Short mmCIF file of C-alpha atoms and ligand atoms in Angstrom, two decimals:
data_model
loop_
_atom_site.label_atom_id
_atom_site.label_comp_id
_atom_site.label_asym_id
_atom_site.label_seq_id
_atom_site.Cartn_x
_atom_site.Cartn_y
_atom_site.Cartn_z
CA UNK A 1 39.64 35.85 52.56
CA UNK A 2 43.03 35.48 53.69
CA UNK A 3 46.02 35.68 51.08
CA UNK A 4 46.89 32.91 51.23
CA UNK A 5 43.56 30.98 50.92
CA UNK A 6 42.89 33.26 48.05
CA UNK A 7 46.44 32.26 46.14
CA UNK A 8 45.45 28.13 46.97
CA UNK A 9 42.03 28.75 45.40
CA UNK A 10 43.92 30.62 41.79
CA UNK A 11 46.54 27.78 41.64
CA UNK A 12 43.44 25.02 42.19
CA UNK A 13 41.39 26.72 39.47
CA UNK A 14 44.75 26.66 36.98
CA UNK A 15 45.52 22.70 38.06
CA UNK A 16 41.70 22.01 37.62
CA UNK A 17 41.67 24.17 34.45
CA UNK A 18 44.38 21.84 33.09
CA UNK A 19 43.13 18.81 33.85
CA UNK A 20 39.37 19.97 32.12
CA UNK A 21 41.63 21.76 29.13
CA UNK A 22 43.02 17.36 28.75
CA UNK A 23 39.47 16.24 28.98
CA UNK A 24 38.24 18.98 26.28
CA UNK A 25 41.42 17.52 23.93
CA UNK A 26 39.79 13.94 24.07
CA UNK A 27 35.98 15.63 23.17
CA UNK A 28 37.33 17.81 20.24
CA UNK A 29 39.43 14.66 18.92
CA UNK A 30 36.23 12.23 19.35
CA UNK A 31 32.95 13.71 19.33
CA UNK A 32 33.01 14.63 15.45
CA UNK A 33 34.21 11.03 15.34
CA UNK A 34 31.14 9.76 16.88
CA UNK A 35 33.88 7.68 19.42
CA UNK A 36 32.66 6.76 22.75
CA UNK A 37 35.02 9.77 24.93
CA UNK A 38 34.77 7.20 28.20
CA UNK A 39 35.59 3.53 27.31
CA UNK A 40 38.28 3.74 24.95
CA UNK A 41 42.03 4.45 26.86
CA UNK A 42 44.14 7.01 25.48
CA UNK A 43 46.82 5.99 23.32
CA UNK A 44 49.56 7.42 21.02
CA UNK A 45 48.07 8.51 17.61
CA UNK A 46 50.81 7.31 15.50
CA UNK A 47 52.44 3.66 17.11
CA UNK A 48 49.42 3.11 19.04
CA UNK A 49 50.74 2.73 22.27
CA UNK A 50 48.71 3.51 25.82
CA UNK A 51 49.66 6.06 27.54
CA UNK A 52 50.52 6.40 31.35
CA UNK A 53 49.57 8.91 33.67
CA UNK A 54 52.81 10.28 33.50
CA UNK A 55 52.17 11.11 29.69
CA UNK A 56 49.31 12.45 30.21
CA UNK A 57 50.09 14.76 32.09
CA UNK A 58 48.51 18.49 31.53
CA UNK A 59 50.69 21.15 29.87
CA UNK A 60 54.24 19.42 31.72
CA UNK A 61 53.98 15.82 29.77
CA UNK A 62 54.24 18.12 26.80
CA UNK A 63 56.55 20.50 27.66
CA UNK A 64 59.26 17.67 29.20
CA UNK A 65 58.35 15.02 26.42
CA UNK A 66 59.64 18.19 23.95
CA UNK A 67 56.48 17.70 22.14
CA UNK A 68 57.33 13.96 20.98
CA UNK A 69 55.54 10.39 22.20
CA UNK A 70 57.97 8.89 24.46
CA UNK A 71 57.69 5.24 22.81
CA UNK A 72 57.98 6.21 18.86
CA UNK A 73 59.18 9.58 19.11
CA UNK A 74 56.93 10.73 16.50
CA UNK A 75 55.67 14.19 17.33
CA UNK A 76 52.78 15.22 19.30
CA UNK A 77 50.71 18.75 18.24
CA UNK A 78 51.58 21.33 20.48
CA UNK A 79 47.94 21.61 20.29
CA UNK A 80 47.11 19.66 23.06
CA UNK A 81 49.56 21.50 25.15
CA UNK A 82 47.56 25.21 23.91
CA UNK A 83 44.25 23.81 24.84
CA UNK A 84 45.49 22.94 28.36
CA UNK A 85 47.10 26.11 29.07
CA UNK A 86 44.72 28.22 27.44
CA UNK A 87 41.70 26.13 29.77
CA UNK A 88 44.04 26.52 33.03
CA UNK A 89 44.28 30.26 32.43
CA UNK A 90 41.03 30.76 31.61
CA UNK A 91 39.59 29.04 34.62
CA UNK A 92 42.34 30.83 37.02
CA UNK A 93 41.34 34.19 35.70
CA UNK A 94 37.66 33.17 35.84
CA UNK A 95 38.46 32.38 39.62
CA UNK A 96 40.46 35.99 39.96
CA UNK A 97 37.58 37.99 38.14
CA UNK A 98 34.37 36.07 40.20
CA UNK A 99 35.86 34.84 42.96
CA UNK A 100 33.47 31.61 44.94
CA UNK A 101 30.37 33.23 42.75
CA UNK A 102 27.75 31.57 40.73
CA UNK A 103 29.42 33.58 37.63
CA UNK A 104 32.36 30.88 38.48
CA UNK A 105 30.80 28.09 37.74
CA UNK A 106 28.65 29.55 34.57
CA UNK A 107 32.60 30.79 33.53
CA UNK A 108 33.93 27.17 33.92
CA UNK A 109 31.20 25.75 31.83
CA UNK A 110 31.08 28.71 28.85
CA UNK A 111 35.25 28.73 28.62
CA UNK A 112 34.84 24.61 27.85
CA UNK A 113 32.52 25.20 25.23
CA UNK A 114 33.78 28.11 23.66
CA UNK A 115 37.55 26.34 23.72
CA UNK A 116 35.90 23.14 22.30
CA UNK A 117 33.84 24.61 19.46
CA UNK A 118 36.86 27.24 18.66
CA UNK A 119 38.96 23.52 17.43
CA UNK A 120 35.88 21.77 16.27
CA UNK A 121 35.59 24.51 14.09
CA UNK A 122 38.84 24.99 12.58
CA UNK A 123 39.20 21.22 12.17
CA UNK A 124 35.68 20.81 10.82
CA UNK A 125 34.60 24.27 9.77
CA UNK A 126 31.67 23.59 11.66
CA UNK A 127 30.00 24.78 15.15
CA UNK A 128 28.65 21.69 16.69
CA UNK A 129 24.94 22.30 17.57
CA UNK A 130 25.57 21.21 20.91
CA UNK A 131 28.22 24.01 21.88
CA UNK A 132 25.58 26.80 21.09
CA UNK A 133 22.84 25.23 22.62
CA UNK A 134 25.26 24.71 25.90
CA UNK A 135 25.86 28.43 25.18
CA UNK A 136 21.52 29.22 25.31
CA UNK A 137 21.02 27.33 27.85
CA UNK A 138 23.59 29.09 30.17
CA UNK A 139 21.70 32.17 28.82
CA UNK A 140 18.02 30.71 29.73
CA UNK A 141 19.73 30.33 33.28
CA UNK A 142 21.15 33.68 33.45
CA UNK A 143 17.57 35.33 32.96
CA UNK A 144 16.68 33.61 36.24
CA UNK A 145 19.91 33.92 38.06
CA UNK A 146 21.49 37.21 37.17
CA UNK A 147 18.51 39.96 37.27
CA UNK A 148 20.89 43.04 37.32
CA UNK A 149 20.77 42.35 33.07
CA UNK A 150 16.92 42.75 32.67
CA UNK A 151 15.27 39.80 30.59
CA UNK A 152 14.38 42.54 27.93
CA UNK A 153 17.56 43.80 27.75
CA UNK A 154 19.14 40.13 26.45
CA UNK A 155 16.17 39.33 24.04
CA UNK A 156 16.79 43.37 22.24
CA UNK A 157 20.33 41.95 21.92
CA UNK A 158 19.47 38.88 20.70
CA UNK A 159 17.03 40.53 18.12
CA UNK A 160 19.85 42.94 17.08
CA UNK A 161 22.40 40.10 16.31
CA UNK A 162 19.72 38.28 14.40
CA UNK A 163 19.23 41.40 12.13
CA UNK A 164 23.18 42.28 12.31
CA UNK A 165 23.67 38.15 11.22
CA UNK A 166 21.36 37.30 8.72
CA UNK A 167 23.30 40.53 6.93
CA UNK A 168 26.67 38.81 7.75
CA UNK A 169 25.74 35.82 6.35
CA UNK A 170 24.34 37.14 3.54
CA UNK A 171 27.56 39.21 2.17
CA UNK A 172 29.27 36.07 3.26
CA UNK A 173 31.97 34.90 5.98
CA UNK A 174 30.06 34.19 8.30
CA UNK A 175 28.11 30.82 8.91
CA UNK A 176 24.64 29.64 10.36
CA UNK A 177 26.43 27.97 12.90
CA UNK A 178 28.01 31.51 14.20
CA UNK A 179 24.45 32.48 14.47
CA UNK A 180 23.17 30.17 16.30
CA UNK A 181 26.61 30.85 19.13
CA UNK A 182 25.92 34.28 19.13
CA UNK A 183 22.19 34.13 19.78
CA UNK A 184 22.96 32.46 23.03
CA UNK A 185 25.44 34.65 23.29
CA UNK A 186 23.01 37.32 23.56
CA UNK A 187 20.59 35.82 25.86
CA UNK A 188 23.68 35.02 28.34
CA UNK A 189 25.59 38.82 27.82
CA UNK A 190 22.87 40.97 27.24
CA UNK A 191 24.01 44.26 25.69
CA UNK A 192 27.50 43.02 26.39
CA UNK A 193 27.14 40.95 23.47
CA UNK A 194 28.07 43.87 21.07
CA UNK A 195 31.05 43.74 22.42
CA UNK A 196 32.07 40.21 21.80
CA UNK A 197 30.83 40.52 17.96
CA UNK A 198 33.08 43.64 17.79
CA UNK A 199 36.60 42.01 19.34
CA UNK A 200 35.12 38.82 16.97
CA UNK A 201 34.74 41.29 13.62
CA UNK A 202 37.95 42.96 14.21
CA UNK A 203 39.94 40.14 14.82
CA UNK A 204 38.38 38.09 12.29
CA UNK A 205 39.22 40.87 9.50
CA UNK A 206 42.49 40.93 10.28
CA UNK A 207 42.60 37.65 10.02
CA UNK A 208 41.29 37.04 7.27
CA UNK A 209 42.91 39.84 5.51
CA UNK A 210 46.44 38.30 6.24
CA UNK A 211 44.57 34.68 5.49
CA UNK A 212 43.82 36.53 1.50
CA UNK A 213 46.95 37.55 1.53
CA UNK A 214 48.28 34.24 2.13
CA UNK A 215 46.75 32.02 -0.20
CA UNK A 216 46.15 34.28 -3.09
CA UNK A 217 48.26 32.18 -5.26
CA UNK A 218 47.29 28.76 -4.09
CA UNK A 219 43.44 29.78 -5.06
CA UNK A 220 44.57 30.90 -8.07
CA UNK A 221 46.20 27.91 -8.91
CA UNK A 222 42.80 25.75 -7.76
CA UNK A 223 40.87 28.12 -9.58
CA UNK A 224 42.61 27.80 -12.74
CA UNK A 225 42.58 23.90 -12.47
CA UNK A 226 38.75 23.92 -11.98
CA UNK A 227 38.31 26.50 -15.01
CA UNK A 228 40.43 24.00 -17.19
CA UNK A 229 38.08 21.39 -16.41
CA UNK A 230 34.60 23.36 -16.59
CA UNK A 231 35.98 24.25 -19.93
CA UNK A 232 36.33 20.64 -21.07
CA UNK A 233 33.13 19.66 -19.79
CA UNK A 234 31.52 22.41 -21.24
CA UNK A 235 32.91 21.90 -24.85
CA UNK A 236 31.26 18.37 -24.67
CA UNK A 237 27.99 19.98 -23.25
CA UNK A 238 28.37 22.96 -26.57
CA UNK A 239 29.34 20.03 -29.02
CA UNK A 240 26.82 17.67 -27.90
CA UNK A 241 24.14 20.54 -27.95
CA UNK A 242 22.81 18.76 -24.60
CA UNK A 243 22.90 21.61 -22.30
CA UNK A 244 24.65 25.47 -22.63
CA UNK A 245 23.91 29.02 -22.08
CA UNK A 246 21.69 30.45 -24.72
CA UNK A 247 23.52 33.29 -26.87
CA UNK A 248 23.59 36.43 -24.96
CA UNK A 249 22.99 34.54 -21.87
CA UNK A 250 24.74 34.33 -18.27
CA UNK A 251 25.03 32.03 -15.58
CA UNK A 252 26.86 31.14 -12.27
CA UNK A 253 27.62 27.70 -11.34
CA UNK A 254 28.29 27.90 -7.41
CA UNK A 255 30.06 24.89 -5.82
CA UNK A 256 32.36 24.03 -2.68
CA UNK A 257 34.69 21.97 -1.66
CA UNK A 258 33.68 19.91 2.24
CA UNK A 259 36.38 17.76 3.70
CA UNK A 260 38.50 17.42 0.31
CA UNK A 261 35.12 16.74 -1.53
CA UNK A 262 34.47 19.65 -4.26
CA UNK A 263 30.80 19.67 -5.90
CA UNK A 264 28.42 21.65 -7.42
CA UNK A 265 25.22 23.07 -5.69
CA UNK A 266 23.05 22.34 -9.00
CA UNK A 267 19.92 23.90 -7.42
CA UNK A 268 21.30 27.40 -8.08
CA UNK A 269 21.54 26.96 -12.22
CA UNK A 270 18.97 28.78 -13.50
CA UNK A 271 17.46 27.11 -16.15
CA UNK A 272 15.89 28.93 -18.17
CA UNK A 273 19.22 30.62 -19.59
CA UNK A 274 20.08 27.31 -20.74
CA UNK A 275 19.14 25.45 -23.81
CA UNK A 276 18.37 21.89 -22.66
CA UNK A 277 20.17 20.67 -19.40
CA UNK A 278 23.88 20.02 -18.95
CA UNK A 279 25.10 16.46 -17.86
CA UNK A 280 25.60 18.07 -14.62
CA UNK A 281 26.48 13.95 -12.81
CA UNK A 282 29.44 14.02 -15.05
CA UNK A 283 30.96 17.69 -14.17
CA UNK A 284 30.16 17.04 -10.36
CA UNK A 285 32.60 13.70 -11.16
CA UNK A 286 35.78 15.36 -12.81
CA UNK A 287 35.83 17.57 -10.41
CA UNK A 288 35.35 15.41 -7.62
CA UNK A 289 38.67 13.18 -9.33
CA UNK A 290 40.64 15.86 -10.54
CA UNK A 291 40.83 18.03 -7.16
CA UNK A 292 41.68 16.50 -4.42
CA UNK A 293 44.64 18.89 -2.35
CA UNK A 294 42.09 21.30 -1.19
CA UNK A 295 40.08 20.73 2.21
CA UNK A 296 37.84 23.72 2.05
CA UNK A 297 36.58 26.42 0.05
CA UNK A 298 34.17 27.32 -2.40
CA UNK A 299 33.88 28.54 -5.83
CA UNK A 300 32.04 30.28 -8.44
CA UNK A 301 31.65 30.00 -12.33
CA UNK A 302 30.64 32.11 -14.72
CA UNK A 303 29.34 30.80 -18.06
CA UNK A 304 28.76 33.54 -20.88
CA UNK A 305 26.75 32.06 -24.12
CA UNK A 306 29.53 29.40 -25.29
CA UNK A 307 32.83 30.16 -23.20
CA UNK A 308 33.22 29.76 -19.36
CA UNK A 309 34.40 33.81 -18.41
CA UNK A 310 35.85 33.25 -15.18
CA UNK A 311 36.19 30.85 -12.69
CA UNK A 312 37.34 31.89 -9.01
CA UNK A 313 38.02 29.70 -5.80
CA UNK A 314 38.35 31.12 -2.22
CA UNK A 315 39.54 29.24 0.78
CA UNK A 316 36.82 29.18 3.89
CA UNK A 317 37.63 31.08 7.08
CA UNK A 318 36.69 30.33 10.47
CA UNK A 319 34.84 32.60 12.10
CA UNK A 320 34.12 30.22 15.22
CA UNK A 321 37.64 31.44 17.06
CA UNK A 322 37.61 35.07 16.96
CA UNK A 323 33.60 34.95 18.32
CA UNK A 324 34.69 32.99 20.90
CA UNK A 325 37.48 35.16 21.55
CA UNK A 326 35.41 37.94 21.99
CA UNK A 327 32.67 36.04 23.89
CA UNK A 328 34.72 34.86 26.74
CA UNK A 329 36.06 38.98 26.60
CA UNK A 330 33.00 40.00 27.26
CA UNK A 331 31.82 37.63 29.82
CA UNK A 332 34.98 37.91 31.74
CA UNK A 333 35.88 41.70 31.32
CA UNK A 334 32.88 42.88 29.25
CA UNK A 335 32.04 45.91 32.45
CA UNK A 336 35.40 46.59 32.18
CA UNK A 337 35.87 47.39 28.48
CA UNK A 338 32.96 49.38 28.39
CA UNK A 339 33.88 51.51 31.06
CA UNK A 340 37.39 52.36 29.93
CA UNK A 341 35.32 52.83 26.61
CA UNK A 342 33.14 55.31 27.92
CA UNK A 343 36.09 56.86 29.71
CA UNK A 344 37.20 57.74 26.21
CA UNK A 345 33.96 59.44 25.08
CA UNK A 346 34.61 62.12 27.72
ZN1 ZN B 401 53.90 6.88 19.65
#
């Protein structure tokens, strides 16, 4: 291919990237929303206004507009701008890696999804179902369309990360809904798939190691509110003789907090540590008025005979972002790192 055919066809795939990178802004705004993404025209978030072309224009509108709407000059998340560059570059290095290849158009599909459920998930803390069964289907279809990755070799992978996952998600961190991405993943990297969950491990850790470090005194603080409370509405429970731990006796309450909603997953208490049961409607309601300022998290208390021994709170983490970091690594550059890492072995 000439030079300068081959230069036209990057730029096209970073303009077309763009343009997709606006369209996935409207589906990760929406679609949790249950909003129709077609009939309704765009418009300003905070005066309401409709927007031109002009402001809606990929990655420039943003950049020119200095990040503010042009009619109310309230400001607009650089967010929007990220998505669209971070689509555009994809798709251009997609287009640079593949070239006109089938793996092209799988790459232009798997970078949408991966880029939508990465902001679905750190709005929402939750993988839509329909980004990892985009992700499995693309997988079914590579069985059939790329043989050089025998069929065996992406269901061992996809048995491995079950095994690896169900251990992840038992110590914790991790989520069903990263299980169910990275057993397409499996079926649509094969082997390779190690390495995404390895760039997604490390970077997660580090992550979330600066994330602890961060809000260690915020959780304290939320902690320390919710033991206040258990306390008071386990004096009642103790005075009332209604429901407490039996002397001697040891429980954990579990509970979380969902969209600014905390409450208590009752099914865990075991019951026969306590004498009668607690009035466990009106402990799910204090809480439920009392904390309000935090969106996410959950928390654990410990109940020892008559006292309440500790209470702690952690923030949730995404996990969604760093395994579809190292997802779209792998698809795009996956040979590449594995080679150089082999390279080192010798
Ligand atoms: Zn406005």
């Amino acid at each position: 291919m000439p030079i300068g055919l081959h230069i036209f066809y990057a730029v096209l795939a970073f303009v077309l990237g763009s343009v997709i990178g606006s369209f996935l802004n409207v589906v990760i705004l929406r679609t949790p929303l249950h909003q129709s993404i077609v009939t309704e025209p765009s418009h300003c978030f905070s005066c309401g206004h409709r927007l031109a072309w002009y402001d809606m224009f990929p990655i420039f509108s943003w950049i020119f507009l200095r990040g503010k709407c042009r009619y109310c000059g309230s400001k607009i998340s650089p967010r929007y701008m990220i998505i669209e560059a971070t689509t555009a570059v994809l798709y251009c290095l997609s287009y640079l890696i593949f070239g006109l290849k089938l793996e092209l158009a799988f790459s232009a599909v798997l970078m949408a999804v991966l880029i939508v459920l990465s902001a679905i998930d750190i709005d929402r803390f939750e993988i839509p179902y329909w980004c990892s069964i985009t992700v499995a289907v693309l997988g079914v279809a590579a069985i059939f369309v790329f043989k050089e990755t025998p069929w065996y070799e992406r269901l061992i992978a996809m048995g491995i990360i079950l095994v690896v996952f169900v251990l992840l998600v038992l110590v914790g961190g991790m989520g069903g809904g990263d299980l169910q991405l990275m057993l397409g993943a499996s079926l649509l990297l094969g082997y390779k798939v190690f390495i995404a969950l390895f760039i997604g491990v490390f970077f997660g850790a580090i992550y979330g190691t600066l994330k602890k470090f961060h809000d260690r005194e915020a959780e304290k603080e939320v902690s320390e509110k919710i033991k206040g409370l258990v306390e008071e509405w386990y004096q009642n429970q103790v005075d009332l003789g209604c429901g407490y731990v039996t002397e001697g006796n040891e429980d954990t309450i579990v509970g979380s907090i969902s969209e600014g909603d905390p409450d208590i997953e009752w099914e865990f208490l075991e019951e026969k540590v306590w004498k009668g049961l607690p009035e466990k409607a009106a402990l799910s309601k204090t809480l439920r008025e009392n904390v309000t300022d935090e969106r996410e998290g959950g928390f654990k208390i410990i109940i020892k005979g008559d006292k309440i021994e500790r209470v702690k709170y952690s923030r949730r983490m995404v996990f969604g972002p760093f395994l579809g970091l190292g997802i779209a690594a792998s698809w795009l550059v996956g040979t590449q790192i594995l080679g150089w890492y082999l390279s080192l072995m010798h």
